[in-house]
């Protein structure tokens, strides 16, 4: 409809950490969600399901631990407490300090749509939050039910995995937030960067499809990628 593309902002989560914000939502995204809700607009938040394969990242410099041979992110296996490459089976123990900046602030990242759903309900009291992922849509008719709730305005915040990135044409969605762009970027796949670009571009397109201007916020520890 000859509308401008949504404005895209990147939030450096390393700066959020320095400011003392340890929450999964940045101050910028929290503020944007509150503004959208106060204006009766809808919000879509992406937290990719493939985060089930937990990767390890330094919260100070943004470095992810990678296989020296394949240059893909190593996956943490909790049963054997090892980092393993899913291509060549290279294995190493978990370091106590970051090999890049020697910080001890190494953390594990993974999925958490259910945990985030609980946090959103707690932080944005009164907001109607719906989660759309493999667990919540396993029953017959679940997709149609959620879509009906969205189109009739029964949902304020839609939280989901990559299944929400395509196909949704909701004029009242003005804000899209990507909780952790790193969870896509650091998958153990040599095409991870390309797939990240595809997915982020698709989900950004969900915002501003109606009369109102859209806004997109990507949260990442690696904004210079």
PDB file of C-alpha atoms in Angstrom:
ATOM      1  CA  UNK A   1       0.000   0.000   0.000  1.00  0.00           C
ATOM      2  CA  UNK A   2       2.934   2.348  -0.686  1.00  0.00           C
ATOM      3  CA  UNK A   3       3.725   2.479   3.039  1.00  0.00           C
ATOM      4  CA  UNK A   4       7.312   3.055   4.281  1.00  0.00           C
ATOM      5  CA  UNK A   5       9.230   0.083   5.634  1.00  0.00           C
ATOM      6  CA  UNK A   6       9.341  -0.176   9.448  1.00  0.00           C
ATOM      7  CA  UNK A   7      12.161   1.559  11.272  1.00  0.00           C
ATOM      8  CA  UNK A   8      14.757  -0.944  12.533  1.00  0.00           C
ATOM      9  CA  UNK A   9      16.806  -0.382  15.691  1.00  0.00           C
ATOM     10  CA  UNK A  10      19.568  -2.572  17.109  1.00  0.00           C
ATOM     11  CA  UNK A  11      20.027  -2.710  20.881  1.00  0.00           C
ATOM     12  CA  UNK A  12      23.457  -3.755  22.154  1.00  0.00           C
ATOM     13  CA  UNK A  13      22.743  -5.998  25.136  1.00  0.00           C
ATOM     14  CA  UNK A  14      26.311  -5.551  26.358  1.00  0.00           C
ATOM     15  CA  UNK A  15      25.444  -1.918  27.090  1.00  0.00           C
ATOM     16  CA  UNK A  16      22.287  -3.017  28.885  1.00  0.00           C
ATOM     17  CA  UNK A  17      24.403  -5.245  31.099  1.00  0.00           C
ATOM     18  CA  UNK A  18      26.776  -2.379  31.895  1.00  0.00           C
ATOM     19  CA  UNK A  19      23.783  -0.281  32.920  1.00  0.00           C
ATOM     20  CA  UNK A  20      22.762  -3.011  35.366  1.00  0.00           C
ATOM     21  CA  UNK A  21      19.852  -4.404  33.338  1.00  0.00           C
ATOM     22  CA  UNK A  22      20.023  -8.202  33.573  1.00  0.00           C
ATOM     23  CA  UNK A  23      16.506  -8.795  32.294  1.00  0.00           C
ATOM     24  CA  UNK A  24      15.772 -10.599  29.025  1.00  0.00           C
ATOM     25  CA  UNK A  25      14.085  -7.409  27.752  1.00  0.00           C
ATOM     26  CA  UNK A  26      16.157  -4.302  27.099  1.00  0.00           C
ATOM     27  CA  UNK A  27      14.952  -0.985  28.500  1.00  0.00           C
ATOM     28  CA  UNK A  28      14.291   0.226  24.947  1.00  0.00           C
ATOM     29  CA  UNK A  29      12.102  -2.771  24.060  1.00  0.00           C
ATOM     30  CA  UNK A  30      10.241  -2.664  27.373  1.00  0.00           C
ATOM     31  CA  UNK A  31       9.446   1.011  26.842  1.00  0.00           C
ATOM     32  CA  UNK A  32       8.341   0.383  23.238  1.00  0.00           C
ATOM     33  CA  UNK A  33       6.029  -2.464  24.331  1.00  0.00           C
ATOM     34  CA  UNK A  34       4.439  -0.251  26.992  1.00  0.00           C
ATOM     35  CA  UNK A  35       3.869   2.535  24.443  1.00  0.00           C
ATOM     36  CA  UNK A  36       2.268   0.164  21.925  1.00  0.00           C
ATOM     37  CA  UNK A  37      -0.012  -1.374  24.556  1.00  0.00           C
ATOM     38  CA  UNK A  38      -1.101   2.063  25.825  1.00  0.00           C
ATOM     39  CA  UNK A  39      -2.156   2.968  22.280  1.00  0.00           C
ATOM     40  CA  UNK A  40      -4.145  -0.249  21.815  1.00  0.00           C
ATOM     41  CA  UNK A  41      -1.662  -1.682  19.299  1.00  0.00           C
ATOM     42  CA  UNK A  42      -0.377  -5.247  19.022  1.00  0.00           C
ATOM     43  CA  UNK A  43       3.169  -6.521  19.545  1.00  0.00           C
ATOM     44  CA  UNK A  44       5.017  -9.530  18.105  1.00  0.00           C
ATOM     45  CA  UNK A  45       8.078 -10.912  19.907  1.00  0.00           C
ATOM     46  CA  UNK A  46      10.354 -13.520  18.322  1.00  0.00           C
ATOM     47  CA  UNK A  47      12.381 -15.955  20.418  1.00  0.00           C
ATOM     48  CA  UNK A  48      13.548 -18.670  18.081  1.00  0.00           C
ATOM     49  CA  UNK A  49      12.756 -22.299  18.928  1.00  0.00           C
ATOM     50  CA  UNK A  50      16.088 -23.548  17.667  1.00  0.00           C
ATOM     51  CA  UNK A  51      17.606 -22.156  20.819  1.00  0.00           C
ATOM     52  CA  UNK A  52      17.034 -25.648  22.240  1.00  0.00           C
ATOM     53  CA  UNK A  53      20.662 -26.285  21.216  1.00  0.00           C
ATOM     54  CA  UNK A  54      22.308 -24.090  23.807  1.00  0.00           C
ATOM     55  CA  UNK A  55      25.377 -22.131  22.778  1.00  0.00           C
ATOM     56  CA  UNK A  56      27.949 -20.356  24.923  1.00  0.00           C
ATOM     57  CA  UNK A  57      28.676 -16.640  24.658  1.00  0.00           C
ATOM     58  CA  UNK A  58      30.774 -14.066  26.526  1.00  0.00           C
ATOM     59  CA  UNK A  59      28.520 -11.315  27.854  1.00  0.00           C
ATOM     60  CA  UNK A  60      31.356  -8.792  27.900  1.00  0.00           C
ATOM     61  CA  UNK A  61      32.727  -9.008  24.350  1.00  0.00           C
ATOM     62  CA  UNK A  62      29.949 -10.951  22.578  1.00  0.00           C
ATOM     63  CA  UNK A  63      32.301 -13.737  21.486  1.00  0.00           C
ATOM     64  CA  UNK A  64      30.662 -17.144  20.952  1.00  0.00           C
ATOM     65  CA  UNK A  65      32.728 -20.290  21.350  1.00  0.00           C
ATOM     66  CA  UNK A  66      33.246 -21.892  17.938  1.00  0.00           C
ATOM     67  CA  UNK A  67      34.757 -25.008  16.434  1.00  0.00           C
ATOM     68  CA  UNK A  68      38.336 -24.234  15.271  1.00  0.00           C
ATOM     69  CA  UNK A  69      37.879 -26.424  12.185  1.00  0.00           C
ATOM     70  CA  UNK A  70      34.327 -25.701  11.037  1.00  0.00           C
ATOM     71  CA  UNK A  71      33.783 -22.159  12.342  1.00  0.00           C
ATOM     72  CA  UNK A  72      30.308 -22.988  13.641  1.00  0.00           C
ATOM     73  CA  UNK A  73      29.149 -22.466  17.206  1.00  0.00           C
ATOM     74  CA  UNK A  74      29.830 -25.256  19.638  1.00  0.00           C
ATOM     75  CA  UNK A  75      26.774 -26.773  21.293  1.00  0.00           C
ATOM     76  CA  UNK A  76      26.650 -27.337  25.035  1.00  0.00           C
ATOM     77  CA  UNK A  77      25.718 -30.881  26.080  1.00  0.00           C
ATOM     78  CA  UNK A  78      24.657 -30.814  29.706  1.00  0.00           C
ATOM     79  CA  UNK A  79      24.728 -34.586  30.162  1.00  0.00           C
ATOM     80  CA  UNK A  80      28.484 -34.793  29.536  1.00  0.00           C
ATOM     81  CA  UNK A  81      29.245 -31.101  30.321  1.00  0.00           C
ATOM     82  CA  UNK A  82      31.157 -30.700  27.063  1.00  0.00           C
ATOM     83  CA  UNK A  83      31.058 -28.332  24.108  1.00  0.00           C
ATOM     84  CA  UNK A  84      30.673 -30.283  20.876  1.00  0.00           C
ATOM     85  CA  UNK A  85      30.688 -29.496  17.156  1.00  0.00           C
ATOM     86  CA  UNK A  86      27.751 -31.129  15.358  1.00  0.00           C
ATOM     87  CA  UNK A  87      29.694 -31.301  12.095  1.00  0.00           C
ATOM     88  CA  UNK A  88      33.099 -32.832  12.899  1.00  0.00           C
ATOM     89  CA  UNK A  89      32.460 -33.906  16.534  1.00  0.00           C
ATOM     90  CA  UNK A  90      35.261 -31.704  17.886  1.00  0.00           C
ATOM     91  CA  UNK A  91      34.874 -31.543  21.672  1.00  0.00           C
ATOM     92  CA  UNK A  92      36.249 -29.364  24.417  1.00  0.00           C
ATOM     93  CA  UNK A  93      35.592 -28.643  28.053  1.00  0.00           C
ATOM     94  CA  UNK A  94      33.839 -25.423  29.034  1.00  0.00           C
ATOM     95  CA  UNK A  95      36.431 -22.682  29.669  1.00  0.00           C
ATOM     96  CA  UNK A  96      36.358 -20.632  32.857  1.00  0.00           C
ATOM     97  CA  UNK A  97      37.324 -17.460  30.992  1.00  0.00           C
ATOM     98  CA  UNK A  98      36.599 -16.111  27.509  1.00  0.00           C
ATOM     99  CA  UNK A  99      39.459 -16.954  25.100  1.00  0.00           C
ATOM    100  CA  UNK A 100      38.999 -13.565  23.433  1.00  0.00           C
ATOM    101  CA  UNK A 101      38.826 -11.023  26.273  1.00  0.00           C
ATOM    102  CA  UNK A 102      39.570 -13.255  29.310  1.00  0.00           C
ATOM    103  CA  UNK A 103      36.337 -12.264  31.028  1.00  0.00           C
ATOM    104  CA  UNK A 104      34.738 -14.772  33.383  1.00  0.00           C
ATOM    105  CA  UNK A 105      31.227 -13.683  32.371  1.00  0.00           C
ATOM    106  CA  UNK A 106      30.533 -16.695  30.148  1.00  0.00           C
ATOM    107  CA  UNK A 107      26.876 -17.636  29.902  1.00  0.00           C
ATOM    108  CA  UNK A 108      24.734 -20.291  28.266  1.00  0.00           C
ATOM    109  CA  UNK A 109      21.993 -19.197  25.899  1.00  0.00           C
ATOM    110  CA  UNK A 110      19.042 -21.234  24.748  1.00  0.00           C
ATOM    111  CA  UNK A 111      15.318 -21.148  24.191  1.00  0.00           C
ATOM    112  CA  UNK A 112      12.849 -19.984  26.754  1.00  0.00           C
ATOM    113  CA  UNK A 113       9.470 -19.059  25.267  1.00  0.00           C
ATOM    114  CA  UNK A 114       7.599 -20.402  28.293  1.00  0.00           C
ATOM    115  CA  UNK A 115       9.792 -18.502  30.749  1.00  0.00           C
ATOM    116  CA  UNK A 116       9.466 -15.305  28.709  1.00  0.00           C
ATOM    117  CA  UNK A 117       5.691 -15.728  28.560  1.00  0.00           C
ATOM    118  CA  UNK A 118       5.572 -15.779  32.370  1.00  0.00           C
ATOM    119  CA  UNK A 119       7.784 -12.686  32.587  1.00  0.00           C
ATOM    120  CA  UNK A 120       5.658 -10.741  30.099  1.00  0.00           C
ATOM    121  CA  UNK A 121       2.478 -11.514  32.044  1.00  0.00           C
ATOM    122  CA  UNK A 122       4.191 -10.346  35.225  1.00  0.00           C
ATOM    123  CA  UNK A 123       5.789  -7.161  33.807  1.00  0.00           C
ATOM    124  CA  UNK A 124       2.887  -6.023  31.610  1.00  0.00           C
ATOM    125  CA  UNK A 125       0.008  -6.646  33.962  1.00  0.00           C
ATOM    126  CA  UNK A 126      -3.312  -6.891  32.160  1.00  0.00           C
ATOM    127  CA  UNK A 127      -1.757  -7.512  28.740  1.00  0.00           C
ATOM    128  CA  UNK A 128      -3.169 -10.514  26.910  1.00  0.00           C
ATOM    129  CA  UNK A 129      -0.179 -12.668  25.985  1.00  0.00           C
ATOM    130  CA  UNK A 130      -0.345 -15.668  23.649  1.00  0.00           C
ATOM    131  CA  UNK A 131       2.538 -18.046  22.962  1.00  0.00           C
ATOM    132  CA  UNK A 132       2.859 -19.691  19.555  1.00  0.00           C
ATOM    133  CA  UNK A 133       5.474 -22.432  19.361  1.00  0.00           C
ATOM    134  CA  UNK A 134       5.731 -26.167  18.807  1.00  0.00           C
ATOM    135  CA  UNK A 135       4.306 -26.908  22.265  1.00  0.00           C
ATOM    136  CA  UNK A 136       1.330 -24.556  22.156  1.00  0.00           C
ATOM    137  CA  UNK A 137       0.253 -25.503  18.607  1.00  0.00           C
ATOM    138  CA  UNK A 138       0.543 -29.277  18.825  1.00  0.00           C
ATOM    139  CA  UNK A 139      -3.225 -29.757  19.171  1.00  0.00           C
ATOM    140  CA  UNK A 140      -5.508 -29.725  16.146  1.00  0.00           C
ATOM    141  CA  UNK A 141      -6.926 -26.309  15.316  1.00  0.00           C
ATOM    142  CA  UNK A 142      -4.474 -24.429  17.556  1.00  0.00           C
ATOM    143  CA  UNK A 143      -3.036 -22.323  14.705  1.00  0.00           C
ATOM    144  CA  UNK A 144      -6.502 -21.235  13.559  1.00  0.00           C
ATOM    145  CA  UNK A 145      -7.600 -20.416  17.109  1.00  0.00           C
ATOM    146  CA  UNK A 146      -4.573 -18.202  17.775  1.00  0.00           C
ATOM    147  CA  UNK A 147      -4.887 -16.474  14.396  1.00  0.00           C
ATOM    148  CA  UNK A 148      -8.573 -15.761  15.088  1.00  0.00           C
ATOM    149  CA  UNK A 149      -7.640 -14.245  18.465  1.00  0.00           C
ATOM    150  CA  UNK A 150      -5.085 -12.025  16.737  1.00  0.00           C
ATOM    151  CA  UNK A 151      -7.412 -10.767  14.015  1.00  0.00           C
ATOM    152  CA  UNK A 152     -10.241 -10.042  16.454  1.00  0.00           C
ATOM    153  CA  UNK A 153      -7.981  -8.090  18.796  1.00  0.00           C
ATOM    154  CA  UNK A 154      -8.099 -10.582  21.655  1.00  0.00           C
ATOM    155  CA  UNK A 155      -4.283 -10.672  21.848  1.00  0.00           C
ATOM    156  CA  UNK A 156      -1.984  -7.804  22.820  1.00  0.00           C
ATOM    157  CA  UNK A 157       1.386  -9.607  22.660  1.00  0.00           C
ATOM    158  CA  UNK A 158       2.138 -12.578  20.428  1.00  0.00           C
ATOM    159  CA  UNK A 159       5.265 -14.405  21.541  1.00  0.00           C
ATOM    160  CA  UNK A 160       6.579 -17.139  19.297  1.00  0.00           C
ATOM    161  CA  UNK A 161       9.261 -18.963  17.432  1.00  0.00           C
ATOM    162  CA  UNK A 162      10.086 -18.795  13.732  1.00  0.00           C
ATOM    163  CA  UNK A 163       6.555 -19.905  12.804  1.00  0.00           C
ATOM    164  CA  UNK A 164       5.351 -16.335  13.498  1.00  0.00           C
ATOM    165  CA  UNK A 165       7.902 -14.748  11.147  1.00  0.00           C
ATOM    166  CA  UNK A 166       5.994 -15.381   7.920  1.00  0.00           C
ATOM    167  CA  UNK A 167       2.471 -15.050   6.643  1.00  0.00           C
ATOM    168  CA  UNK A 168       0.874 -12.954   9.373  1.00  0.00           C
ATOM    169  CA  UNK A 169      -0.803  -9.860   7.909  1.00  0.00           C
ATOM    170  CA  UNK A 170      -2.061  -7.967  10.952  1.00  0.00           C
ATOM    171  CA  UNK A 171      -2.647  -4.219  10.397  1.00  0.00           C
ATOM    172  CA  UNK A 172      -2.651  -3.467  14.148  1.00  0.00           C
ATOM    173  CA  UNK A 173       0.863  -4.856  14.745  1.00  0.00           C
ATOM    174  CA  UNK A 174       3.139  -1.829  15.020  1.00  0.00           C
ATOM    175  CA  UNK A 175       6.045  -3.291  17.005  1.00  0.00           C
ATOM    176  CA  UNK A 176       8.203  -6.355  16.395  1.00  0.00           C
ATOM    177  CA  UNK A 177      10.913  -7.305  18.871  1.00  0.00           C
ATOM    178  CA  UNK A 178      13.578  -9.977  18.422  1.00  0.00           C
ATOM    179  CA  UNK A 179      14.597 -11.077  21.899  1.00  0.00           C
ATOM    180  CA  UNK A 180      17.927 -12.645  20.978  1.00  0.00           C
ATOM    181  CA  UNK A 181      19.201 -12.358  17.428  1.00  0.00           C
ATOM    182  CA  UNK A 182      22.210 -14.338  18.710  1.00  0.00           C
ATOM    183  CA  UNK A 183      20.128 -17.470  19.220  1.00  0.00           C
ATOM    184  CA  UNK A 184      19.728 -17.672  15.439  1.00  0.00           C
ATOM    185  CA  UNK A 185      23.155 -16.339  14.529  1.00  0.00           C
ATOM    186  CA  UNK A 186      25.004 -18.791  16.768  1.00  0.00           C
ATOM    187  CA  UNK A 187      23.356 -21.994  15.668  1.00  0.00           C
ATOM    188  CA  UNK A 188      25.812 -24.814  14.798  1.00  0.00           C
ATOM    189  CA  UNK A 189      25.269 -24.336  11.068  1.00  0.00           C
ATOM    190  CA  UNK A 190      27.642 -22.819   8.497  1.00  0.00           C
ATOM    191  CA  UNK A 191      24.611 -21.051   6.965  1.00  0.00           C
ATOM    192  CA  UNK A 192      23.618 -19.507  10.293  1.00  0.00           C
ATOM    193  CA  UNK A 193      24.340 -15.909   9.205  1.00  0.00           C
ATOM    194  CA  UNK A 194      22.363 -16.299   5.980  1.00  0.00           C
ATOM    195  CA  UNK A 195      19.434 -17.933   7.765  1.00  0.00           C
ATOM    196  CA  UNK A 196      19.521 -15.216  10.414  1.00  0.00           C
ATOM    197  CA  UNK A 197      19.213 -12.534   7.745  1.00  0.00           C
ATOM    198  CA  UNK A 198      16.271 -14.344   6.120  1.00  0.00           C
ATOM    199  CA  UNK A 199      14.408 -14.819   9.397  1.00  0.00           C
ATOM    200  CA  UNK A 200      15.052 -11.312  10.753  1.00  0.00           C
ATOM    201  CA  UNK A 201      13.956  -9.751   7.452  1.00  0.00           C
ATOM    202  CA  UNK A 202      10.783 -11.846   7.425  1.00  0.00           C
ATOM    203  CA  UNK A 203       9.776 -11.066  11.002  1.00  0.00           C
ATOM    204  CA  UNK A 204      10.543  -7.348  10.530  1.00  0.00           C
ATOM    205  CA  UNK A 205       7.952  -7.367   7.757  1.00  0.00           C
ATOM    206  CA  UNK A 206       5.180  -8.138  10.247  1.00  0.00           C
ATOM    207  CA  UNK A 207       5.296  -4.572  11.609  1.00  0.00           C
ATOM    208  CA  UNK A 208       3.555  -1.572  10.070  1.00  0.00           C
ATOM    209  CA  UNK A 209       1.355  -3.392   7.571  1.00  0.00           C
ATOM    210  CA  UNK A 210      -1.597  -1.092   8.296  1.00  0.00           C
ATOM    211  CA  UNK A 211      -1.972   2.663   8.498  1.00  0.00           C
ATOM    212  CA  UNK A 212       0.445   3.154  11.386  1.00  0.00           C
ATOM    213  CA  UNK A 213       4.243   3.261  11.076  1.00  0.00           C
ATOM    214  CA  UNK A 214       6.009   0.074  12.106  1.00  0.00           C
ATOM    215  CA  UNK A 215       8.981  -0.265  14.443  1.00  0.00           C
ATOM    216  CA  UNK A 216      11.407  -3.180  14.837  1.00  0.00           C
ATOM    217  CA  UNK A 217      13.918  -3.750  17.653  1.00  0.00           C
ATOM    218  CA  UNK A 218      16.654  -6.398  17.461  1.00  0.00           C
ATOM    219  CA  UNK A 219      18.405  -7.318  20.721  1.00  0.00           C
ATOM    220  CA  UNK A 220      21.912  -8.746  20.321  1.00  0.00           C
ATOM    221  CA  UNK A 221      25.288  -9.127  22.001  1.00  0.00           C
ATOM    222  CA  UNK A 222      26.931  -8.950  18.577  1.00  0.00           C
ATOM    223  CA  UNK A 223      25.570  -5.806  16.851  1.00  0.00           C
ATOM    224  CA  UNK A 224      28.606  -5.374  14.609  1.00  0.00           C
ATOM    225  CA  UNK A 225      27.969  -8.677  12.784  1.00  0.00           C
TER     226      UNK A 225
END
